[in-house]
Amino acid sequence: MIYLPYNIIVLIKQILDIDQMKTNQSTGEPITEGVPMRIENLSKNAIEAAVRIKEKYGGKLTGIIFGGEQSSSAMKEAYAIGVDEGIVIKGYKGKNPSVTARVLSEKIKTLPYDMVILGNQSADTYTGLLPGKLSSLLNVPLLGNAVSIEPGEKEVKVTRVLEDHNVILKGNFPVIISVSQEINEPRLPAVLQIIKAGKREIKMETASVQDSSSIKILSDRAPKSERKKEVYEEPEKAIPVLTRVIKEAML
Amino acid sequence: MRGIVFSDKEDILSQALTFFRQKMEIDAAIYSENPQSSAEFGAKKLFFLQGTGFSDNVSDALLSIIQKENYDFIFITSTALGREVAGIVSDKLGKEIIAEIFDFNIDNSKVKTKRFAWGGKTVAEEESDCRIFTVMPGIVEASKVPEKSEVSQVRMNDSKVSLVQTIPKSSSTVDLEHAGIIVSIGRGIGKKESIDQIMPLVKAVKGELAGSRPVCLDYQWLSEDRQVGLSGRKVKPKLYIALGVSGQIQHIAGMRGSKTVIAINKDKMAPIFEEADYGVVGDLFQIVPMIVKALQQ
Ligand SMILES: Cc1cc2nc3c(=O)[nH]c(=O)nc-3n(C[C@H](O)[C@H](O)[C@H](O)COP(=O)(O)OP(=O)(O)OC[C@H]3O[C@@H](n4cnc5c(N)ncnc54)[C@H](O)[C@@H]3O)c2cc1C
Ligand SMILES: Nc1ncnc2c1ncn2[C@@H]1O[C@H](COP(=O)(O)O)[C@@H](O)[C@H]1O
């Protein structure tokens, strides 16, 4: 195997743990207080993909989070998984993808890189706009929705998942690669690594952000569930009910 | 008011056209291998993008159409390519964008849209001056109009990215959107071979088989077009039977429209029971044969 050390930038988003977030029983509004933060799902896949490239070919991984003071905890977790150098840019307020893309692209422009790896669609806001926006702002080609990444000497080959078929593409470095959730199963960092990561330095910077968004949220509520929620713990009692319901639906 | 819808999937384009033609005069652009019926869904003009397209050159072609036609609104359907193109086009135009809308209305020059927020847990209704949107698949059911679109071809430039190979996926013809009863399996099924134990139920209820994302994408126990959820199909059967599905919010987003829901899960705390009319706590491999037997009596 040839040894090709790559410079890789991984973009990591820190989000509220949406799996733990509840909504208010009567208003349906999200309850965000007290919900812990964690690394966003697809960002974990992106870190894992980058770490695997490093393990196989060598290289340096720089992680960037556009977040806040509290994002150092997410960066430490990223260190424990294999990120070498972390930059946290403070000032992330809203969810305006144009602002996020501008702040991240300005930072990326100051760093050397062969690949920028990020998620294709983040699990909380689900916009999926960042890969395209960064490609446009950096004027760097996008190899999107990857389920495999094979870097070579000057170029990288990526298997891209589309709705009806898959394609294998290649592009010359530098490139932006967005990954799909199926690309890998992100590892859990080992305890020893977490302890070590706790001592490592993180570069903290601040972005000045002006957000002139016209978007006003009129309401934000969980759709009402009007389900009966009849739950049986003894199958014998459930079967007659289920067969009645199934037979009705079959009419 | 005039708008354009771009898509690389004909079926999703026809749904979006059916929806937006009621709101404004609408054109369409499609990048697809061999578009057959796109001209029949009410677009005034229809542009066929030709060549091998990736996010960069598809965006360039779309931008040239947008600049020439001077649209008030740009709608891009949410597919892998669509989202990338939307990112590029919104950046090039320097315009604010709202992603993944599933409703759209114009109210006194303001736009009102709806989208899922917090990973699908809530629906956010927003008011804005936005002019660019990505649109969720399945916004309405597609219906044809008698008049055909006026078709023109747009040749794309070369992409900076090159195509090495196309790998076909087995395309099946399941129509989950119109199924009356859906039996949906999750990771709780354990392995592909166990599907054999579910099939008697699928047959007995004359249903369609569907699955969660891990089942369809990660493990490929079922084909991808059977995936229900936020990034899969949005279904609305009379009866949805969830077997070994935990009921994560991204799954719920695809089956919320079901009339009645039955869930079987061995974990009493599984969130699927919050979205079920009838739930059974227990091992699906014991309960499913019991139901089949009872149905046969
Ligand atoms: C951006 C994004 C988009 C997504 N889109 C989708 C989507 O479109 N569709 C989708 O489904 N997911 C989607 N997901 C994934 C989603 O978050 C969950 O990971 C997924 O739905 C879980 O699938 P599951 O219920 O099959 O598996 P699990 O969560 O692992 O649940 C398995 C369940 O089976 C039960 N079980 C195990 N054995 C048995 C048994 N013998 N009998 C009875 N019960 C048993 C367990 O108690 C458990 O509750 C998306 C995620 C992200 C981040
Ligand atoms: N604030 C952020 N800081 C760093 N990376 C981000 C941020 N927001 C999004 N990303 C990356 O972009 C991917 C896609 O996000 P999005 O386009 O917002 O759906 C995520 O999976 C992350 O890898």
XYZ file of C-alpha atoms and ligand atoms in Angstrom:
624
model
C 0.000 0.000 0.000
C 1.217 3.452 -0.829
C 1.515 5.940 1.986
C -0.187 9.188 1.156
C -0.706 11.542 4.024
C -3.808 13.547 3.389
C -4.913 16.804 4.885
C -8.526 16.330 5.807
C -10.963 18.819 7.288
C -14.022 17.379 9.026
C -17.033 19.561 9.698
C -18.765 18.696 12.940
C -22.074 19.996 14.113
C -23.116 19.964 17.736
C -26.848 19.693 18.337
C -29.358 19.288 21.128
C -29.949 15.602 21.689
C -33.180 15.418 19.699
C -33.793 11.838 20.806
C -34.079 13.041 24.383
C -35.998 16.200 23.587
C -39.658 16.157 24.594
C -42.531 18.315 23.528
C -44.996 20.009 25.840
C -47.985 17.720 26.404
C -50.589 20.432 25.881
C -49.014 22.943 23.462
C -46.835 20.505 21.515
C -43.953 22.971 21.639
C -40.399 21.639 21.970
C -38.862 21.719 25.443
C -35.234 22.600 24.878
C -34.149 23.474 28.423
C -32.099 20.830 30.135
C -31.608 18.786 26.984
C -27.940 17.752 26.702
C -25.891 18.432 23.572
C -24.143 15.873 21.440
C -22.455 15.439 18.082
C -24.957 15.374 15.222
C -25.489 11.944 13.616
C -24.098 12.552 10.141
C -21.162 14.478 11.573
C -20.257 11.254 13.412
C -20.308 9.394 10.109
C -18.106 12.128 8.618
C -15.568 11.856 11.461
C -15.563 8.069 11.193
C -14.987 8.219 7.415
C -12.098 10.658 7.869
C -10.508 8.628 10.671
C -10.661 5.481 8.538
C -8.840 7.260 5.704
C -6.206 8.439 8.151
C -5.779 4.972 9.624
C -5.336 3.442 6.192
C -3.231 6.053 4.415
C -1.950 8.453 7.043
C -2.690 12.128 7.271
C -3.891 14.888 9.476
C -7.473 15.542 10.544
C -8.644 19.004 11.428
C -12.101 19.261 12.947
C -14.141 22.449 12.780
C -17.285 23.186 14.748
C -19.222 26.387 14.242
C -20.890 26.422 17.619
C -20.269 28.017 20.973
C -18.298 27.786 24.191
C -20.012 24.483 25.005
C -18.757 22.911 21.756
C -15.387 22.042 23.280
C -17.027 18.936 24.758
C -18.020 17.753 21.295
C -14.534 18.486 20.012
C -13.021 16.420 22.825
C -15.180 13.526 21.767
C -13.943 14.056 18.202
C -10.352 13.988 19.492
C -11.064 10.699 21.219
C -12.261 9.241 17.926
C -9.182 10.406 16.027
C -9.353 14.080 15.088
C -5.883 15.648 15.485
C -6.595 19.332 15.733
C -9.808 21.067 16.675
C -11.098 24.518 15.944
C -14.268 25.776 17.606
C -15.705 28.928 16.109
C -18.081 30.619 18.497
C -21.043 32.664 17.367
C -23.460 30.066 15.992
C -26.916 31.371 16.791
C -29.606 30.471 14.450
C -29.983 27.923 11.797
C -29.316 30.076 8.786
C -27.332 27.777 6.480
C -25.978 30.740 4.481
C -24.327 32.132 7.594
C -22.965 28.728 8.610
C -21.573 28.142 5.118
C -19.936 31.567 4.998
C -18.289 31.240 8.415
C -17.034 27.719 7.706
C -15.789 28.563 4.205
C -13.830 31.553 5.476
C -12.052 29.339 7.979
C -11.477 26.523 5.490
C -9.815 28.974 3.077
C -7.063 29.604 5.635
C -6.174 25.913 5.963
C -4.436 23.426 3.664
C -6.657 20.527 2.613
C -7.156 17.742 0.127
C -10.623 16.801 1.325
C -13.376 18.493 3.301
C -15.659 15.807 4.697
C -19.117 16.565 6.099
C -22.561 14.994 6.473
C -25.014 15.172 3.590
C -27.952 16.257 5.729
C -27.867 17.011 9.412
C -30.190 15.090 11.682
C -31.856 18.020 13.432
C -32.431 20.717 10.807
C -32.232 18.331 7.896
C -31.474 21.046 5.347
C -28.691 19.379 3.358
C -27.647 22.720 1.908
C -24.155 23.012 3.325
C -22.387 20.684 0.851
C -23.610 22.690 -2.151
C -23.097 26.062 -0.516
C -19.520 25.223 0.448
C -18.790 23.906 -3.024
C -20.001 27.206 -4.426
C -18.201 29.420 -1.899
C -14.889 27.549 -2.096
C -15.190 26.848 -5.813
C -14.243 23.250 -5.119
C -16.081 20.283 -6.675
C -18.512 18.308 -4.579
C -18.603 14.520 -4.520
C -21.857 14.096 -2.695
C -23.766 11.419 -0.797
C -20.807 9.052 -0.557
C -20.984 5.490 0.726
C -17.344 4.780 -0.041
C -14.265 6.959 -0.443
C -11.080 5.746 -2.139
C -8.383 8.396 -2.200
C -5.540 8.031 -4.709
C -2.518 10.109 -5.556
C -4.123 13.112 -7.199
C -7.731 12.172 -7.228
C -10.392 10.494 -5.168
C -13.047 8.023 -6.181
C -16.404 8.076 -4.454
C -19.457 5.866 -4.688
C -22.462 8.150 -4.670
C -25.937 6.946 -3.736
C -28.830 8.277 -5.758
C -32.513 7.445 -5.578
C -32.626 5.021 -8.542
C -29.023 4.003 -8.986
C -25.517 4.501 -7.640
C -22.617 6.062 -9.489
C -18.872 5.979 -9.049
C -17.316 9.390 -9.574
C -13.870 10.810 -9.414
C -12.481 14.267 -8.939
C -9.083 15.877 -8.484
C -8.022 17.211 -5.086
C -9.103 19.353 -3.397
C -12.684 18.125 -3.107
C -15.656 18.340 -0.788
C -17.169 15.000 0.120
C -20.533 14.699 1.812
C -21.245 11.315 3.338
C -24.449 9.358 3.586
C -25.476 7.637 6.811
C -24.834 4.179 5.354
C -21.131 4.835 4.780
C -20.116 3.418 8.154
C -21.069 2.580 11.726
C -19.389 5.278 13.839
C -17.241 3.844 16.631
C -17.627 4.729 20.274
C -14.467 6.347 21.614
C -12.515 4.277 24.133
C -12.493 5.523 27.726
C -8.724 5.924 27.718
C -8.937 8.071 24.610
C -11.587 10.255 26.202
C -9.372 10.836 29.229
C -6.415 11.714 27.024
C -8.554 14.015 24.891
C -9.614 15.979 27.933
C -6.133 17.446 28.244
C -5.674 18.458 24.627
C -5.920 21.995 23.473
C -8.736 23.309 21.312
C -8.431 26.501 19.281
C -11.299 28.754 20.253
C -12.170 31.549 17.846
C -15.104 33.888 17.398
C -16.963 34.781 14.249
C -18.853 38.015 13.956
C -22.227 37.103 12.600
C -24.849 39.324 11.108
C -27.966 37.453 10.268
C -30.455 39.429 8.223
C -32.945 36.602 7.848
C -36.522 37.408 6.875
C -37.768 34.120 8.294
C -40.221 34.408 11.166
C -41.402 31.281 12.960
C -45.181 31.440 13.334
C -45.514 28.165 15.210
C -43.392 25.155 16.085
C -45.401 22.245 17.446
C -45.497 18.476 17.466
C -48.282 17.187 15.246
C -51.040 15.946 17.529
C -51.063 12.217 18.050
C -54.595 11.056 18.475
C -53.654 7.421 18.737
C -55.578 5.221 21.139
C -52.397 3.849 22.739
C -54.018 0.628 23.969
C -50.995 -1.405 24.947
C -51.268 -5.090 25.910
C -48.643 -6.949 27.850
C -50.357 -10.313 27.487
C -50.519 -11.436 23.861
C -53.575 -13.643 24.579
C -55.609 -10.535 25.350
C -54.274 -8.646 22.370
C -54.967 -11.232 19.672
C -58.774 -10.870 19.518
C -58.437 -7.089 19.347
C -55.779 -7.236 16.655
C -57.705 -9.680 14.504
C -60.803 -7.498 14.710
C -58.807 -4.390 13.714
C -57.070 -6.216 10.860
C -60.334 -7.648 9.531
C -61.934 -4.196 9.579
C -58.995 -2.739 7.655
C -59.277 -5.525 5.065
C -62.873 -4.718 4.193
C -46.269 35.393 -10.593
C -43.986 32.818 -12.187
C -41.955 29.984 -10.794
C -39.868 27.027 -11.845
C -39.544 23.538 -10.394
C -36.316 21.608 -10.889
C -35.983 17.887 -10.274
C -33.948 14.878 -11.354
C -36.799 12.492 -10.562
C -39.816 12.517 -12.825
C -42.317 11.212 -10.280
C -41.326 13.837 -7.708
C -41.366 16.573 -10.353
C -44.908 15.683 -11.359
C -46.077 15.875 -7.728
C -44.458 19.276 -7.244
C -45.895 20.587 -10.524
C -49.361 19.429 -9.542
C -49.038 21.405 -6.315
C -47.404 24.606 -7.593
C -49.442 25.007 -10.787
C -52.345 25.910 -8.487
C -50.310 28.719 -6.925
C -48.692 30.420 -9.926
C -47.661 30.076 -13.542
C -45.063 27.351 -13.429
C -42.233 26.069 -15.622
C -40.106 22.983 -15.076
C -36.572 21.777 -15.624
C -35.652 18.130 -15.456
C -32.386 16.270 -15.549
C -33.284 12.665 -16.122
C -32.150 9.797 -18.321
C -35.248 9.557 -20.413
C -38.073 11.744 -19.276
C -41.357 10.383 -20.495
C -44.288 12.150 -18.988
C -42.937 15.358 -17.455
C -44.684 17.453 -20.113
C -48.123 16.403 -18.889
C -48.281 17.999 -15.444
C -49.062 21.612 -16.158
C -45.656 23.205 -16.664
C -45.896 25.924 -19.280
C -42.306 25.509 -20.441
C -40.272 22.390 -19.825
C -36.480 22.385 -20.082
C -34.624 19.114 -20.556
C -31.080 19.338 -19.234
C -28.853 17.198 -21.388
C -25.421 15.713 -20.772
C -23.924 14.016 -17.730
C -24.909 16.118 -14.788
C -23.470 16.664 -11.351
C -24.112 19.432 -8.889
C -21.853 21.987 -10.605
C -22.975 21.811 -14.235
C -26.630 21.150 -13.401
C -26.575 24.291 -11.245
C -24.970 26.309 -14.055
C -27.621 25.205 -16.512
C -30.426 25.940 -14.085
C -28.953 29.358 -13.262
C -28.828 30.267 -16.933
C -32.517 29.398 -17.306
C -33.404 31.326 -14.142
C -31.516 34.392 -15.302
C -33.149 34.359 -18.704
C -36.689 33.760 -17.477
C -36.490 35.928 -14.376
C -38.674 33.808 -12.091
C -40.216 35.024 -8.858
C -39.899 31.611 -7.212
C -37.524 28.676 -7.508
C -38.487 25.250 -6.193
C -36.018 22.379 -6.148
C -37.220 18.943 -5.159
C -35.335 17.327 -2.327
C -33.265 14.517 -3.810
C -29.542 13.970 -3.264
C -28.758 16.035 -6.365
C -31.545 18.539 -5.742
C -30.268 19.528 -2.311
C -26.756 20.053 -3.676
C -28.063 22.149 -6.559
C -30.215 24.162 -4.149
C -27.155 24.935 -2.028
C -25.185 26.128 -5.046
C -28.020 28.073 -6.699
C -29.024 29.861 -3.487
C -25.411 30.822 -2.886
C -24.850 32.060 -6.443
C -28.029 34.125 -6.335
C -27.234 35.359 -2.820
C -30.779 34.529 -1.774
C -32.155 33.131 1.424
C -33.566 29.606 1.196
C -35.895 27.408 3.232
C -35.283 23.669 3.007
C -37.648 20.709 2.896
C -40.979 22.492 2.787
C -44.161 20.455 2.469
C -46.633 23.312 2.274
C -46.521 26.700 0.563
C -48.905 29.643 0.420
C -48.638 33.264 -0.551
C -50.271 35.681 1.839
C -49.979 39.444 1.114
C -46.608 39.162 -0.628
C -45.303 37.089 2.290
C -44.688 33.399 1.893
C -45.980 30.914 4.434
C -44.336 27.517 4.498
C -44.262 24.405 6.643
C -41.398 22.037 7.304
C -40.386 19.482 9.906
C -38.093 20.747 12.653
C -36.084 19.072 15.425
C -35.434 15.979 13.347
C -39.117 15.541 12.539
C -40.480 15.994 16.043
C -42.300 19.216 15.305
C -43.712 21.097 12.353
C -42.510 24.672 11.990
C -44.735 27.131 10.200
C -42.753 30.083 8.910
C -43.385 33.401 7.218
C -40.683 34.906 5.034
C -39.641 36.771 1.913
C -37.828 33.679 0.652
C -37.828 32.949 -3.049
C -35.946 29.635 -3.120
C -37.059 26.398 -1.497
C -36.317 22.720 -1.488
C -39.523 20.717 -1.533
C -40.128 17.369 0.115
C -41.097 14.480 -2.169
C -44.765 13.549 -2.088
C -46.181 17.029 -1.475
C -49.389 15.984 -3.259
C -50.445 13.191 -5.516
C -49.563 13.905 -9.133
C -52.350 14.487 -11.647
C -52.107 15.214 -15.343
C -53.574 18.112 -17.299
C -54.710 17.989 -20.940
C -52.303 20.651 -22.249
C -48.718 19.624 -22.898
C -45.699 21.712 -21.921
C -43.654 23.517 -24.520
C -40.388 21.574 -24.508
C -36.865 22.813 -25.110
C -33.436 21.258 -24.672
C -30.582 22.768 -22.704
C -27.135 21.315 -23.277
C -25.046 21.297 -20.091
C -21.342 22.110 -19.892
C -18.960 19.461 -18.618
C -18.737 18.887 -14.889
C -15.466 19.145 -12.970
C -16.304 15.707 -11.666
C -16.139 12.678 -13.924
C -18.330 9.625 -14.058
C -16.504 6.311 -13.736
C -19.416 3.908 -13.647
C -23.146 3.646 -13.125
C -24.381 0.872 -10.858
C -28.058 0.086 -11.367
C -30.242 -0.745 -8.396
C -32.942 -3.290 -8.842
C -35.962 -1.125 -9.410
C -39.120 -2.622 -8.098
C -42.619 -1.398 -8.532
C -43.992 -1.295 -5.010
C -46.634 1.303 -4.544
C -46.524 1.874 -0.801
C -48.262 5.239 -1.104
C -51.468 3.531 -2.181
C -51.277 0.387 -0.074
C -54.254 -0.321 2.176
C -52.323 -2.350 4.727
C -48.584 -2.123 5.334
C -46.556 -4.559 7.410
C -43.383 -2.732 8.365
C -40.334 -4.426 9.828
C -37.499 -2.891 11.843
C -34.124 -3.970 13.097
C -35.948 -6.108 15.649
C -36.406 -8.684 12.914
C -32.760 -9.598 13.531
C -31.765 -11.035 10.168
C -32.878 -11.174 6.567
C -33.913 -14.833 6.747
C -36.487 -14.007 9.409
C -38.560 -12.168 6.839
C -39.841 -15.638 5.861
C -41.583 -15.756 9.224
C -43.334 -12.456 8.537
C -44.537 -13.279 5.032
C -47.499 -15.407 6.191
C -48.858 -12.300 7.950
C -48.229 -10.083 4.907
C -50.138 -12.599 2.774
C -52.948 -13.108 5.274
C -53.676 -9.377 5.447
C -53.033 -8.859 1.698
C -50.553 -6.173 2.624
C -47.340 -4.660 1.336
C -44.044 -5.209 3.112
C -42.051 -2.128 4.151
C -39.232 -1.369 6.555
C -37.270 1.112 8.610
C -34.157 2.741 7.284
C -31.648 0.286 8.790
C -33.584 -2.609 7.262
C -33.714 -1.041 3.796
C -30.477 0.932 3.610
C -27.891 -0.288 6.066
C -28.596 -4.005 5.885
C -30.467 -4.102 2.565
C -32.834 -6.785 3.838
C -35.479 -4.999 1.781
C -35.081 -2.834 -1.292
C -34.663 0.880 -0.662
C -37.984 1.811 -2.206
C -39.663 0.077 0.734
C -38.185 2.437 3.302
C -40.731 4.409 5.277
C -39.743 7.648 6.967
C -38.439 11.155 6.748
C -35.947 10.189 4.058
C -38.137 7.428 2.633
C -41.764 6.975 1.678
C -44.604 8.868 3.315
C -47.433 6.390 3.614
C -51.058 6.627 4.681
C -52.570 3.141 4.740
C -55.746 2.161 6.543
C -53.594 -0.032 8.757
C -49.865 0.110 9.541
C -48.412 -2.859 11.422
C -44.961 -2.085 12.873
C -42.923 -5.133 13.901
C -39.665 -4.612 15.802
C -39.571 -0.935 14.871
C -38.484 1.307 17.738
C -40.392 4.316 16.433
C -37.668 6.919 16.140
C -39.033 10.213 15.023
C -37.567 9.902 11.528
C -39.602 6.749 11.052
C -42.782 8.264 12.484
C -42.503 11.143 9.998
C -43.224 8.654 7.233
C -46.170 6.781 8.750
C -47.928 9.455 10.767
C -50.680 9.605 8.133
C -51.741 5.999 8.754
C -55.335 5.626 9.856
C -54.718 2.893 12.419
C -51.403 1.678 13.806
C -50.552 -1.660 15.430
C -47.116 -2.020 17.023
C -45.370 -5.102 18.359
C -42.174 -4.541 20.262
C -40.493 -6.364 23.122
C -39.452 -3.113 24.775
C -42.299 -1.627 26.798
C -40.658 1.804 26.621
C -40.245 1.855 22.828
C -41.471 5.197 21.441
C -43.530 3.412 18.774
C -46.169 2.760 21.456
C -46.747 6.527 21.603
C -47.712 6.435 17.948
C -49.771 3.231 18.091
C -53.493 2.615 18.506
C -52.918 -0.986 19.544
C -49.628 -2.132 20.993
C -48.373 -5.515 22.125
C -45.317 -5.849 24.329
C -43.614 -9.079 23.400
C -41.540 -11.104 20.982
C -42.755 -10.539 17.454
C -41.744 -14.076 16.452
C -44.239 -15.463 18.950
C -47.018 -12.978 18.347
C -47.023 -12.871 14.545
C -47.845 -16.609 14.140
C -50.611 -16.213 16.745
C -52.200 -13.443 14.689
C -51.911 -15.444 11.464
C -53.547 -18.406 13.127
C -56.365 -16.310 14.541
C -56.984 -14.696 11.158
C -57.311 -18.093 9.535
C -60.025 -19.203 11.905
C -31.203 12.320 8.685
C -31.832 11.017 9.084
C -32.879 10.497 8.335
C -33.480 9.279 8.703
N -34.512 8.794 7.947
C -35.127 7.652 8.325
C -36.233 7.114 7.589
O -36.651 7.659 6.560
N -36.811 5.976 8.032
C -36.393 5.311 9.161
O -36.977 4.279 9.509
N -35.328 5.787 9.842
C -34.686 6.923 9.459
N -33.613 7.363 10.170
C -33.044 6.468 11.228
C -33.782 6.547 12.549
O -33.199 7.593 13.325
C -33.622 5.239 13.332
O -32.251 4.939 13.456
C -34.334 4.064 12.692
O -35.669 4.401 12.359
C -34.344 2.890 13.647
O -34.779 1.743 12.966
P -35.408 0.491 13.710
O -36.592 0.914 14.479
O -35.580 -0.558 12.679
O -34.211 -0.018 14.642
P -33.984 0.119 16.201
O -34.108 1.508 16.638
O -32.728 -0.619 16.495
O -35.215 -0.663 16.849
C -35.381 -2.040 16.862
C -36.545 -2.352 17.777
O -36.876 -3.734 17.700
C -37.252 -4.186 18.993
N -37.063 -5.644 18.995
C -35.907 -6.344 18.939
N -36.147 -7.664 18.897
C -37.497 -7.827 18.936
C -38.362 -8.962 18.919
N -37.894 -10.216 18.833
N -39.692 -8.746 18.981
C -40.197 -7.481 19.066
N -39.421 -6.380 19.070
C -38.079 -6.542 18.999
C -36.367 -3.421 19.935
O -36.966 -3.337 21.230
C -36.265 -2.049 19.248
O -37.258 -1.160 19.742
C -33.011 8.568 9.825
C -31.968 9.093 10.585
C -31.376 10.307 10.229
C -30.260 10.834 11.064
N -22.489 24.546 12.648
C -21.781 23.620 11.990
N -20.452 23.458 12.249
C -19.724 22.519 11.584
N -20.250 21.681 10.665
C -21.562 21.792 10.368
C -22.403 22.760 11.001
N -23.659 22.633 10.510
C -23.598 21.625 9.623
N -22.358 21.099 9.530
C -21.907 19.970 8.669
O -22.718 19.936 7.502
C -23.426 18.702 7.409
C -24.754 18.914 6.704
O -25.542 19.860 7.385
P -26.797 20.606 6.776
O -26.416 21.032 5.393
O -27.018 21.744 7.693
O -27.932 19.627 6.775
C -23.480 18.196 8.836
O -23.649 16.790 8.887
C -22.116 18.639 9.362
O -21.091 17.739 8.918
